[in-house]
Amino acid sequence: MKPRHQRTIAIGAGVALIAIAAALVLNAFQGNVVFFFSPSQIAAKEAPLEKTFRVGGMVETGSLKRQADGVTVMFVVTDTAQSIPVSYTGILPDLFKEGKGVVAQGRLGSDGVFRATEVLAKHDENYMPPEAAHALSKAEAEKAAKSVVPSGGGR
């Protein structure tokens, strides 16, 4: 076999190995991607029913209820426009409080209850996850736009 053919085969094998490696990496990333949805997006049926995703916003004041088993809690996440009930079994983060920012990861049940497998709370007084902050500001802007009453131009 000529050296030219050997080089062509070596280059082809190298390209094939790189393509296989890239496909495996992309497949691993695709399996670990978790999308974020606001309560307004969930209420608008934009969130998937059978896939894991994150929901974020504020924990509604007065909504935290602990079940008799001591580890299951129910609370409501709101973006001030819409609210989503959340069920979580486990130990809540120390910084989890009503009226504070939260991001929960899990799945939306067909009954409309978000079943969280992980709950993340803000870590200081000024921090809120960027997705949750954006969703809250967008919901507040939409709420303000709906409440603005056009003034008549007549006298």
PDB file of C-alpha atoms in Angstrom, residues 14-68:
ATOM      1  CA  GLY A  14      -9.063  10.026  12.986  1.00  0.00           C
ATOM      2  CA  VAL A  15     -12.088  11.935  11.684  1.00  0.00           C
ATOM      3  CA  ALA A  16     -14.348   8.954  12.484  1.00  0.00           C
ATOM      4  CA  LEU A  17     -12.999   8.761  16.068  1.00  0.00           C
ATOM      5  CA  ILE A  18     -13.519  12.498  16.585  1.00  0.00           C
ATOM      6  CA  ALA A  19     -17.093  12.233  15.241  1.00  0.00           C
ATOM      7  CA  ILE A  20     -17.875   9.327  17.580  1.00  0.00           C
ATOM      8  CA  ALA A  21     -16.407  11.197  20.564  1.00  0.00           C
ATOM      9  CA  ALA A  22     -18.400  14.331  19.713  1.00  0.00           C
ATOM     10  CA  ALA A  23     -21.607  12.306  19.381  1.00  0.00           C
ATOM     11  CA  LEU A  24     -21.049  10.702  22.801  1.00  0.00           C
ATOM     12  CA  VAL A  25     -20.358  14.072  24.453  1.00  0.00           C
ATOM     13  CA  LEU A  26     -23.434  15.689  22.882  1.00  0.00           C
ATOM     14  CA  ASN A  27     -25.583  12.734  23.933  1.00  0.00           C
ATOM     15  CA  ALA A  28     -24.350  13.074  27.533  1.00  0.00           C
ATOM     16  CA  PHE A  29     -25.132  16.813  27.532  1.00  0.00           C
ATOM     17  CA  GLN A  30     -28.589  16.249  26.096  1.00  0.00           C
ATOM     18  CA  GLY A  31     -29.425  13.803  28.881  1.00  0.00           C
ATOM     19  CA  ASN A  32     -28.395  16.293  31.578  1.00  0.00           C
ATOM     20  CA  VAL A  33     -30.057  19.465  30.260  1.00  0.00           C
ATOM     21  CA  VAL A  34     -32.726  20.786  32.621  1.00  0.00           C
ATOM     22  CA  PHE A  35     -34.889  23.659  31.400  1.00  0.00           C
ATOM     23  CA  PHE A  36     -36.355  26.432  33.566  1.00  0.00           C
ATOM     24  CA  PHE A  37     -40.009  27.494  33.479  1.00  0.00           C
ATOM     25  CA  SER A  38     -41.817  30.185  35.439  1.00  0.00           C
ATOM     26  CA  PRO A  39     -45.216  29.547  37.046  1.00  0.00           C
ATOM     27  CA  SER A  40     -46.794  31.667  34.278  1.00  0.00           C
ATOM     28  CA  GLN A  41     -45.235  29.460  31.602  1.00  0.00           C
ATOM     29  CA  ILE A  42     -46.422  26.330  33.413  1.00  0.00           C
ATOM     30  CA  ALA A  43     -49.948  27.733  33.684  1.00  0.00           C
ATOM     31  CA  ALA A  44     -49.823  28.477  29.936  1.00  0.00           C
ATOM     32  CA  LYS A  45     -49.025  24.756  29.358  1.00  0.00           C
ATOM     33  CA  GLU A  46     -45.531  25.492  27.973  1.00  0.00           C
ATOM     34  CA  ALA A  47     -43.852  23.049  30.370  1.00  0.00           C
ATOM     35  CA  PRO A  48     -43.556  19.319  29.573  1.00  0.00           C
ATOM     36  CA  LEU A  49     -45.542  16.816  31.637  1.00  0.00           C
ATOM     37  CA  GLU A  50     -43.154  13.866  31.578  1.00  0.00           C
ATOM     38  CA  LYS A  51     -39.750  15.591  31.650  1.00  0.00           C
ATOM     39  CA  THR A  52     -37.651  16.971  34.479  1.00  0.00           C
ATOM     40  CA  PHE A  53     -37.397  20.772  34.584  1.00  0.00           C
ATOM     41  CA  ARG A  54     -37.001  23.600  37.083  1.00  0.00           C
ATOM     42  CA  VAL A  55     -39.575  26.055  38.332  1.00  0.00           C
ATOM     43  CA  GLY A  56     -38.630  29.182  40.227  1.00  0.00           C
ATOM     44  CA  GLY A  57     -40.106  32.188  41.924  1.00  0.00           C
ATOM     45  CA  MET A  58     -41.103  33.201  45.415  1.00  0.00           C
ATOM     46  CA  VAL A  59     -42.548  30.908  48.069  1.00  0.00           C
ATOM     47  CA  GLU A  60     -46.038  32.270  48.683  1.00  0.00           C
ATOM     48  CA  THR A  61     -46.506  33.503  52.242  1.00  0.00           C
ATOM     49  CA  GLY A  62     -48.732  31.192  54.286  1.00  0.00           C
ATOM     50  CA  SER A  63     -48.506  28.320  51.787  1.00  0.00           C
ATOM     51  CA  LEU A  64     -45.960  26.086  53.558  1.00  0.00           C
ATOM     52  CA  LYS A  65     -47.651  22.992  55.006  1.00  0.00           C
ATOM     53  CA  ARG A  66     -45.835  20.022  56.519  1.00  0.00           C
ATOM     54  CA  GLN A  67     -47.386  16.562  56.236  1.00  0.00           C
ATOM     55  CA  ALA A  68     -47.753  14.175  59.168  1.00  0.00           C
TER      56      ALA A  68
END
